[in-house]
Tab-separated table of C-alpha atoms and ligand atoms in Angstrom:
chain	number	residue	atom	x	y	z
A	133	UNK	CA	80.624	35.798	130.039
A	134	UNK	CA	77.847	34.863	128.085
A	135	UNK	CA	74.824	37.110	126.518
A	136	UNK	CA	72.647	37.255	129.482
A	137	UNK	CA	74.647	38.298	132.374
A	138	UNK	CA	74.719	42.040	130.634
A	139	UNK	CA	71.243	42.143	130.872
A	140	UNK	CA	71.278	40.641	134.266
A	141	UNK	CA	73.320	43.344	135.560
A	142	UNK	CA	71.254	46.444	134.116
A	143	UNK	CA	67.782	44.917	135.561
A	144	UNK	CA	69.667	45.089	139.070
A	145	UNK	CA	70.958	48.707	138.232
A	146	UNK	CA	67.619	49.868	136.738
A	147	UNK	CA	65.744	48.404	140.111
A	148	UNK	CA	68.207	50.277	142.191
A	149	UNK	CA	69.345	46.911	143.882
A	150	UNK	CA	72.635	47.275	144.365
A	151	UNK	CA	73.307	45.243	148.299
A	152	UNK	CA	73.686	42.406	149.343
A	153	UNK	CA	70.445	41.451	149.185
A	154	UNK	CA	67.729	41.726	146.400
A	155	UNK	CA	65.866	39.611	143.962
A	156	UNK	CA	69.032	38.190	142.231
A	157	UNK	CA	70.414	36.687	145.039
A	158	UNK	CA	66.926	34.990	145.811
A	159	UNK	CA	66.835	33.830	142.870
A	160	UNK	CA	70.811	32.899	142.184
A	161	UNK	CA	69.589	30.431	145.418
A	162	UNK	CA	66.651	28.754	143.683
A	163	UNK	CA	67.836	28.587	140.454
A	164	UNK	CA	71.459	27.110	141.898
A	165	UNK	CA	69.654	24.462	144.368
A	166	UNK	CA	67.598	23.557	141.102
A	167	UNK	CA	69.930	23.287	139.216
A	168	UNK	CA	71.872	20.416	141.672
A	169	UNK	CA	69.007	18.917	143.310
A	170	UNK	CA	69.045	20.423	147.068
A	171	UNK	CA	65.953	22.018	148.410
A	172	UNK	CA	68.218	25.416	150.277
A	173	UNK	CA	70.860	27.058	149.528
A	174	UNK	CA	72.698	30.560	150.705
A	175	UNK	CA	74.467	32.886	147.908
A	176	UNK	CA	77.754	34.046	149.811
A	177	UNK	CA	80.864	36.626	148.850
A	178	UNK	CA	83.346	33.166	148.379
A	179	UNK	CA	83.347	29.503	148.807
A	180	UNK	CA	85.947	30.175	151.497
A	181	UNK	CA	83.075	31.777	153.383
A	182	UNK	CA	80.312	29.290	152.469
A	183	UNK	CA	83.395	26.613	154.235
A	184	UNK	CA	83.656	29.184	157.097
A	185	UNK	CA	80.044	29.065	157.909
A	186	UNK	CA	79.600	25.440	157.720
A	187	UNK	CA	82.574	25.017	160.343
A	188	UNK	CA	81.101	27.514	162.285
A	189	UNK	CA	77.576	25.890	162.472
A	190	UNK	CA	79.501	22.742	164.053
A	191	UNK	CA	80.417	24.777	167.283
A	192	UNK	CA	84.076	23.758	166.855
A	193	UNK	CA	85.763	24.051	170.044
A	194	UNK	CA	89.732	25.383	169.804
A	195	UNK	CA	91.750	21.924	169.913
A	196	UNK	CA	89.668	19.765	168.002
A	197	UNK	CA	90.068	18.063	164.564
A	198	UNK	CA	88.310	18.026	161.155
A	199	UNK	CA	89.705	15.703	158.853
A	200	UNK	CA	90.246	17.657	155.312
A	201	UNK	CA	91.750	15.478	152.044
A	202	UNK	CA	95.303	16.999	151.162
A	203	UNK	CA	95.538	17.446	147.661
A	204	UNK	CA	93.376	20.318	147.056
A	205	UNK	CA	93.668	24.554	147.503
A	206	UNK	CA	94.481	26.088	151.143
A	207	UNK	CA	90.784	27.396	151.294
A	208	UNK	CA	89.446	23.649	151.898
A	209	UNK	CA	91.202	24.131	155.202
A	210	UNK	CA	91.979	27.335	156.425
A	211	UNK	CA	88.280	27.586	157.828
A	212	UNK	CA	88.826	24.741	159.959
A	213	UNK	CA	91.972	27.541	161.690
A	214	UNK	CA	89.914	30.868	161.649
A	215	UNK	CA	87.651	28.176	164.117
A	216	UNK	CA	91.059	27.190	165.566
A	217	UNK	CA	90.580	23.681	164.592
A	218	UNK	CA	93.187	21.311	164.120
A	219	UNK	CA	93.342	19.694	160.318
A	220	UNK	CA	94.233	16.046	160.108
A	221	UNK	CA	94.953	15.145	156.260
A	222	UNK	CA	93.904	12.579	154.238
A	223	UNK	CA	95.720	10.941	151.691
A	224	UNK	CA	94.545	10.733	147.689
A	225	UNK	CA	93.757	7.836	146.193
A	226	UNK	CA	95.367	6.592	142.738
A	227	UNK	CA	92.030	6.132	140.757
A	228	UNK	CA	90.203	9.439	141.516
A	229	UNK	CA	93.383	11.440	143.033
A	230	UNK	CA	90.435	12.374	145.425
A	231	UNK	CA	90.358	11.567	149.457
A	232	UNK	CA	91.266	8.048	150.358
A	233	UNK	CA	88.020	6.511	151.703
A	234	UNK	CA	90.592	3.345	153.197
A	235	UNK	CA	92.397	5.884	154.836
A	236	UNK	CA	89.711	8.244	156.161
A	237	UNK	CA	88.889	4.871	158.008
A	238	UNK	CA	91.614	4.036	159.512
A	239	UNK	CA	91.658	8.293	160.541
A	240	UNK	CA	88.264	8.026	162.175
A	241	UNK	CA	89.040	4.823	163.861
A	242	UNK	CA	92.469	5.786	165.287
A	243	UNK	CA	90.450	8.925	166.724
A	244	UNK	CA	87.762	6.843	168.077
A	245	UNK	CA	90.431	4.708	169.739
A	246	UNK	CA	92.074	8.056	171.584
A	247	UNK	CA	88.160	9.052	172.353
A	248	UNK	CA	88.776	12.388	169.746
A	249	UNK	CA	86.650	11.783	166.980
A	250	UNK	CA	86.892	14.371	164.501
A	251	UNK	CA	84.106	17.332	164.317
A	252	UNK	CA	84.057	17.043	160.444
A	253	UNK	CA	84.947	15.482	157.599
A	254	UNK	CA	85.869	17.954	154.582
A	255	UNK	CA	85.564	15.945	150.722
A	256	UNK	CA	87.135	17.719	148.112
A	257	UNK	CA	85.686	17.072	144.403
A	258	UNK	CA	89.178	17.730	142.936
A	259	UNK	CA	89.481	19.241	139.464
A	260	UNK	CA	85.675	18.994	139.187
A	261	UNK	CA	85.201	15.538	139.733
A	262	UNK	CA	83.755	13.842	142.740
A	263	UNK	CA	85.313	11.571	145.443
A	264	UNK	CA	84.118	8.402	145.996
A	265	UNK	CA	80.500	9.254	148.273
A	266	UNK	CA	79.833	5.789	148.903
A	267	UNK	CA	82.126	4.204	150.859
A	268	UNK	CA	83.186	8.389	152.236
A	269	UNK	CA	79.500	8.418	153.655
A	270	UNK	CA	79.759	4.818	154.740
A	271	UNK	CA	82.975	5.482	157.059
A	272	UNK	CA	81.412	9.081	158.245
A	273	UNK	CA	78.087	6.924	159.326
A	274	UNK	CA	79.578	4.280	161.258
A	275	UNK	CA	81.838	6.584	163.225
A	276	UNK	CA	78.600	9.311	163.363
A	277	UNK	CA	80.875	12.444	162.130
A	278	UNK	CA	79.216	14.884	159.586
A	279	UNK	CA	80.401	15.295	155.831
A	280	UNK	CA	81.080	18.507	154.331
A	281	UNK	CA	81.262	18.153	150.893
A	282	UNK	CA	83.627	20.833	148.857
A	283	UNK	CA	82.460	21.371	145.785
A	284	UNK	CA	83.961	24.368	145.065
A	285	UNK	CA	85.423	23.283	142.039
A	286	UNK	CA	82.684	20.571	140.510
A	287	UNK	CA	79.778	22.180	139.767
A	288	UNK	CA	78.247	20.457	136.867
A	289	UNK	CA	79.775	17.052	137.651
A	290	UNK	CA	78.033	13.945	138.768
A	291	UNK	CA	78.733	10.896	141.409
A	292	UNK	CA	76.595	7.994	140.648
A	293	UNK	CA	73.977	10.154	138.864
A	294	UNK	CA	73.922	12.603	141.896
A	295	UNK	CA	75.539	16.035	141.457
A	296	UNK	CA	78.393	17.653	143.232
A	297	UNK	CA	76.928	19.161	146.163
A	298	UNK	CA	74.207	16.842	147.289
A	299	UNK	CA	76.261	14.318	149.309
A	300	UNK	CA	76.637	15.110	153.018
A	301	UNK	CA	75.616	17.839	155.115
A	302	UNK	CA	76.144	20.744	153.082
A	303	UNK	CA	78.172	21.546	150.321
A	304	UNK	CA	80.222	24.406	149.372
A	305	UNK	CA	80.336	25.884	145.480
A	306	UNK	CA	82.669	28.602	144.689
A	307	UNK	CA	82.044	31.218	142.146
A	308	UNK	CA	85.402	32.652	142.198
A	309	UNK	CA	86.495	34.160	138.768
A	310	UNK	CA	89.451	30.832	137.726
A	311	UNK	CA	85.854	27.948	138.176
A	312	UNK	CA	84.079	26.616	135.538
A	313	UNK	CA	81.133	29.776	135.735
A	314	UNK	CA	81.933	32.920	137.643
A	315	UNK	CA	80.680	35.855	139.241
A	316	UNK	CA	84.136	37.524	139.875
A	317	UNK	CA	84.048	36.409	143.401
A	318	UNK	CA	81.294	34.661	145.421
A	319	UNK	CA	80.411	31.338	146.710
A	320	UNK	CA	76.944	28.964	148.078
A	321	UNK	CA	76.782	26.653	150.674
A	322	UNK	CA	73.247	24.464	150.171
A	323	UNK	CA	71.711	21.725	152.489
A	324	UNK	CA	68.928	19.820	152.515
A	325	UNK	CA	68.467	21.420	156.025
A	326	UNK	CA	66.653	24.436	156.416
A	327	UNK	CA	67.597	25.348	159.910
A	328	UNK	CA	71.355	24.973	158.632
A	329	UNK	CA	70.375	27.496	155.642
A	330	UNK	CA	68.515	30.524	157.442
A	331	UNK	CA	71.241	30.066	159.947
A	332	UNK	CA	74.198	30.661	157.454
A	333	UNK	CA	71.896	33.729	155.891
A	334	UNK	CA	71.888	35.106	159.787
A	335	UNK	CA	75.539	34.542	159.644
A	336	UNK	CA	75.971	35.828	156.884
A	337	UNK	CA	74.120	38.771	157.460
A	338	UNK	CA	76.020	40.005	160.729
A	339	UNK	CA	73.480	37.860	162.838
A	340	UNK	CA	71.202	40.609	163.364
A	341	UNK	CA	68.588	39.574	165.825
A	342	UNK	CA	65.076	40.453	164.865
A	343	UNK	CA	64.673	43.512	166.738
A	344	UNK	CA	63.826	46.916	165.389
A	345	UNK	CA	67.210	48.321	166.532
A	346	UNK	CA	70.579	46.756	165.441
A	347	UNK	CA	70.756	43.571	168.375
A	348	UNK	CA	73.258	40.889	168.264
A	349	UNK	CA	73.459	37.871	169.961
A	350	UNK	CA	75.530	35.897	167.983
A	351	UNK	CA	79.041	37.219	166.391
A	352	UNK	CA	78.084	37.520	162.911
A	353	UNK	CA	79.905	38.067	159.830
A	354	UNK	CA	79.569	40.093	156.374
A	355	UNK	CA	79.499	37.506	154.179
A	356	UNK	CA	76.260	38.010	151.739
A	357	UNK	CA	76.293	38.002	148.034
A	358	UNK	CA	75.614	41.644	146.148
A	359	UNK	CA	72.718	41.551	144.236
A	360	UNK	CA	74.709	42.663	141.294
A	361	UNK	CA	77.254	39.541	141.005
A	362	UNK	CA	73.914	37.095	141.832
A	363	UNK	CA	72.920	38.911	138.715
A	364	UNK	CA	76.043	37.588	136.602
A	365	UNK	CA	75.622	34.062	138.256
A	366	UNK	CA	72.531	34.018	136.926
A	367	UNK	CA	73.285	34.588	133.602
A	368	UNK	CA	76.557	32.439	133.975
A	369	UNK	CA	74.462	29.029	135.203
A	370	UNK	CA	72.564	29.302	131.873
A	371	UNK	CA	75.678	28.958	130.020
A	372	UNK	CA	77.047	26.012	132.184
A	373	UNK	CA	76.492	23.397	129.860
A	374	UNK	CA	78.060	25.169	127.227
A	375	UNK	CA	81.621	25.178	129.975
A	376	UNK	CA	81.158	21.573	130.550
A	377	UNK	CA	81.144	20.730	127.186
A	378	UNK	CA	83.975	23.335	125.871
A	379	UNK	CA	86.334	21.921	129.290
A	380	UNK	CA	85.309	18.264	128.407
A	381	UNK	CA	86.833	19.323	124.488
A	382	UNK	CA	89.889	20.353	125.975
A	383	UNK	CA	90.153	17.079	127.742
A	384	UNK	CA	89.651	15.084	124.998
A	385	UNK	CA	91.440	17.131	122.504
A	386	UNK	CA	94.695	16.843	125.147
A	387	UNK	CA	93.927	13.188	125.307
A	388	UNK	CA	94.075	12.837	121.681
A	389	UNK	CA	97.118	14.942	121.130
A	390	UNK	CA	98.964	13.035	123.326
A	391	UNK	CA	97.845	9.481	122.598
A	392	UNK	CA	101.025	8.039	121.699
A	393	UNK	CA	103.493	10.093	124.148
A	394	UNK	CA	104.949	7.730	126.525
A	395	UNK	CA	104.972	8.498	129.775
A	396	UNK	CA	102.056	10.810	130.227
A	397	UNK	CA	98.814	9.811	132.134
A	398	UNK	CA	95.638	11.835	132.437
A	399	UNK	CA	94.047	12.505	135.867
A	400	UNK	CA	91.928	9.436	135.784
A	401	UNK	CA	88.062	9.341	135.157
A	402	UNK	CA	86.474	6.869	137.363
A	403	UNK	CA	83.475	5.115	136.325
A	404	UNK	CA	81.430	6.007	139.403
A	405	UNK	CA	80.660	9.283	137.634
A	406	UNK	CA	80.794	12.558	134.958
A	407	UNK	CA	83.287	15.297	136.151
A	408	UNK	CA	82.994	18.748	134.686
A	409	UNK	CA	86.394	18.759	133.701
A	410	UNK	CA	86.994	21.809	135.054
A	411	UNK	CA	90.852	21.312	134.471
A	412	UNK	CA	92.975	19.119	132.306
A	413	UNK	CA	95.607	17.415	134.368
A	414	UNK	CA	98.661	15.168	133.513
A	415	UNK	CA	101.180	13.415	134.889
A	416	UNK	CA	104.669	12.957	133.585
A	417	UNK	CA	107.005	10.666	134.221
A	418	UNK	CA	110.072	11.829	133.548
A	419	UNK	CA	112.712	8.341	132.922
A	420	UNK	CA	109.933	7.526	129.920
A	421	UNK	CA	108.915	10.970	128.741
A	422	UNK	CA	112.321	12.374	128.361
A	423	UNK	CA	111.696	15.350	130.889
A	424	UNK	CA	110.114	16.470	134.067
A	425	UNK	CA	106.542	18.193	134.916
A	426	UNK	CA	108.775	21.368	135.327
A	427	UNK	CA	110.282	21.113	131.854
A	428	UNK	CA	106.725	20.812	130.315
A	429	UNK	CA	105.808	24.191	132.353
A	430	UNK	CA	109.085	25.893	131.498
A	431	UNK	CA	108.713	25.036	128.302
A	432	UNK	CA	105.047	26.432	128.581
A	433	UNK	CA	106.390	29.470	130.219
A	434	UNK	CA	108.725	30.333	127.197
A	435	UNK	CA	105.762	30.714	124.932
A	436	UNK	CA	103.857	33.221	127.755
A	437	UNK	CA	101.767	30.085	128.378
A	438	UNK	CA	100.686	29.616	132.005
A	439	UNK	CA	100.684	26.159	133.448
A	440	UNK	CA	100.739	25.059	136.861
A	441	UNK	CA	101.438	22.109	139.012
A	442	UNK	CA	98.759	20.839	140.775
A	443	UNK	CA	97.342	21.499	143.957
A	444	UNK	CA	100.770	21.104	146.629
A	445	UNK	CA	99.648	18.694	149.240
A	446	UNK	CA	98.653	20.926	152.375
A	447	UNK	CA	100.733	18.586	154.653
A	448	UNK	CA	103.754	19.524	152.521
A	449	UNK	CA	102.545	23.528	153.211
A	450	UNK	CA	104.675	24.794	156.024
A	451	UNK	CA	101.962	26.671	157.326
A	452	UNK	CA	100.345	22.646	157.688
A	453	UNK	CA	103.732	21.379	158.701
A	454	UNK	CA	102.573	20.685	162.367
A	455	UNK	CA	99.569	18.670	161.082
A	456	UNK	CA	98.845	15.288	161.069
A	457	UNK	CA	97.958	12.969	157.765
A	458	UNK	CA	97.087	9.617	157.134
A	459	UNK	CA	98.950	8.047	154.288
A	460	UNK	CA	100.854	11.005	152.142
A	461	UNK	CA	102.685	8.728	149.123
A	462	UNK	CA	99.809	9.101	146.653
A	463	UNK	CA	99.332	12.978	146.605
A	464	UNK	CA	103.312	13.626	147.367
A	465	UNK	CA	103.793	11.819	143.896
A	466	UNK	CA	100.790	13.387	141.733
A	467	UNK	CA	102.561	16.838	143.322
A	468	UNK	CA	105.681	15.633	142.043
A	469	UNK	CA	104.636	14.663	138.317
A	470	UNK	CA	101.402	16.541	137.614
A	471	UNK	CA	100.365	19.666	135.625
A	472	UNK	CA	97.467	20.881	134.919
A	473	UNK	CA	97.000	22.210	131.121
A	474	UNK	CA	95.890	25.380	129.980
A	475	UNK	CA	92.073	24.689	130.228
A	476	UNK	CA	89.885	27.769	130.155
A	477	UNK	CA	86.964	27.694	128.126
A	478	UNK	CA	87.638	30.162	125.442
A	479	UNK	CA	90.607	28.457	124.154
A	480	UNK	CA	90.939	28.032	120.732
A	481	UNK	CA	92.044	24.739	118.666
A	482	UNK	CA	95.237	27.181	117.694
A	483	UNK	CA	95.489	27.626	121.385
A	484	UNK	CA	95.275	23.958	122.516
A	485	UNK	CA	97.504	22.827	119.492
A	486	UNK	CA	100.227	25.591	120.305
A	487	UNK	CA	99.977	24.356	123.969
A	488	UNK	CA	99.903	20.654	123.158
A	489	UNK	CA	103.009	21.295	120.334
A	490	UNK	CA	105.275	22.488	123.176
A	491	UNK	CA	105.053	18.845	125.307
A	492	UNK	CA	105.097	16.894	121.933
A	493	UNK	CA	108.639	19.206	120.942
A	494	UNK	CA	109.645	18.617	124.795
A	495	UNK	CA	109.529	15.007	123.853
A	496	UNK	CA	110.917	14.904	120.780
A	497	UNK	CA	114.243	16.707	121.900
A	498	UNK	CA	114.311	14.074	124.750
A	499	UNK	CA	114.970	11.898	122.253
A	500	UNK	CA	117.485	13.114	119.541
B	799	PLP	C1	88.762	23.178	146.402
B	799	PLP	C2	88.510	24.617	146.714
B	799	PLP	N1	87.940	24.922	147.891
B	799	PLP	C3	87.652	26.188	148.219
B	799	PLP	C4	87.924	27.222	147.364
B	799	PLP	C5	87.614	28.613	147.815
B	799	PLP	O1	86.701	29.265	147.027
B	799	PLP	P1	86.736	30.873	146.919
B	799	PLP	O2	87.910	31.243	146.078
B	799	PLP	O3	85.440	31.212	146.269
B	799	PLP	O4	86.838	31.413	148.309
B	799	PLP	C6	88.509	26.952	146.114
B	799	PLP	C7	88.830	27.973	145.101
B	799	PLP	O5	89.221	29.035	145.170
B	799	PLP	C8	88.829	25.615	145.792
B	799	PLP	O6	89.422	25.318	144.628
């Protein structure tokens, strides 16, 4: 936390606005959509539920697809199940280890060939950097399928100049207490449309109909942000820079550390844009490093540091097992090999150097 949240917090307890509702959440919105460029956006209890209601704006019917990228958490695609969707999966791509835009092609054209287009298209910005929007929007256009853009871990970063959350849409950001700024649990989907917004609020809000009594003609679902927590995001988006910059001093202090380590890559940057770096990631290979990604997190372990491999493909998940995806190689590999560092943004330079001095001794031993 930073110094404002506190204060924050007390204004919402000394105004008695402790619901779902109240002037922190209005103003958690505006001060979010600012903050990234969008003109609406709706404060919700997760990002899961901000990925719910964008699925559920689409009028998914039971049986039919939405293409999600693989390498990410389950939460980019259990939504597209609670709609009982079917997920296709896309494969990563080397440069970006985000969704293949070659292979969402070929995805969107082998389901316009069998007349089943997908409903959706679900981006992940992994690690806090984005996918590649151009040619992603590009494919989406020419077969006419809508982009939802999960953002839940990138707030911060940039694509071309354009931040997370402004490509497609809508876009989901996740407040949930492991991202970059936090307010314990909660989440925002934004849009540039407002019809799409003030529906996810009605959503959100148990679709009440506007009638004096309680009236429903919609199900609805309890999915608003408390007042209190908006409170904390407020106070946590002022301090967002300063998590960029500590996560991006991680980075480079990793990068540094482990400059002349053979056989250990960094998730690559590409040039399209600025991540937020809201994890470190490496991969290891293990016939040139000496040992194996689950050496390095044993090894980790031992010292009661956590590390932990990254995301597990969601076509390898057995609950996934039944789904199709498009390619597989690319993200079965950075599975294989990659960790992701201890990255939060309070560590300290004894921290990162105790961290860092357990894969330098992990190599080292390889080689005696
Ligand atoms: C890529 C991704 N999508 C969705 C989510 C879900 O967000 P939440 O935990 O706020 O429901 C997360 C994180 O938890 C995530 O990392």
């Amino acid at each position: 936390m930073g110094d404002e949240e506190l204060e924050f917090v007390k204004e919402a307890f000394a105004t008695n606005w402790i619901a779902p509702l109240g002037p922190h959440v209005d103003a958690f919105e505006k001060e979010v959509a600012e903050f990234v460029g969008i003109p609406h956006a709706a404060a919700l209890s997760s990002g899961t539920a901000a990925l719910h209601l964008a699925l559920r704006m689409l009028a998914i019917e039971p049986g039919d697809e939405v293409i999600c990228a693989t390498q990410t958490f389950s939460a980019s695609a259990n939504p597209i199940v609670y709609e009982r969707g079917v997920p296709v999966f896309i494969d990563s791509e080397a440069s970006s280890w985000n969704l293949d835009p070659e292979r969402l092609r070929e995805a969107l054209a082998d389901g316009a060939k069998r007349g089943k287009l997908p409903r959706a298209v679900i981006a992940v910005d992994l690690y806090g950097q984005c996918a590649d929007y151009d040619p992603i929007l590009a494919a989406c256009a020419e077969f006419d399928v809508p982009l939802i853009e999960d953002a839940a871990e990138a707030l911060g970063a940039t694509y071309r100049g354009r931040m997370a959350g402004t490509f497609g849409k809508c876009a989901v950001f996740s407040f949930n207490g492991n991202k970059i700024i936090t307010t314990s649990g909660g989440g925002m989907l934004v849009s540039r449309d407002r019809a799409l917004i003030e529906r996810a609020h009605f959503l959100a809000t148990q679709a009440r109909d506007p009638a004096p009594h309680y009236q429903h003609s919609s199900i609805g679902f309890n999915y608003r942000l408390s007042n209190v927590l908006a409170g904390i995001g407020r106070g946590q988006l002022r301090v967002l820079p300063h998590r960029i910059a500590a996560r991006k001093a991680n980075f480079e202090f990793y990068k540094n550390a482990f400059r002349d380590l053979p056989g250990i890559e960094f998730m690559p940057i590409a040039d399209y844009g600025k991540p937020n770096f809201w994890l470190t990631c490496i991969l290891i290979e293990p016939e040139i490093f000496g040992a194996t990604r689950e050496d390095a997190r044993l090894a980790l372990e031992r010292e009661n540091i956590e590390a932990r491999p990254v995301w597990k493909p969601l076509h390898l998940q057995p609950v996934f097992a039944e789904c199709r995806i498009f390619g597989g190689n690319v993200s079965e590999e950075i599975f294989e090999k990659g960790l992701c560092l201890p990255s939060g943004s309070n560590l300290t330079r004894d921290d990162l150097e105790r961290a860092a001095g357990i894969i330098r001794d992990l190599h080292a031993q390889a080689q005696r």
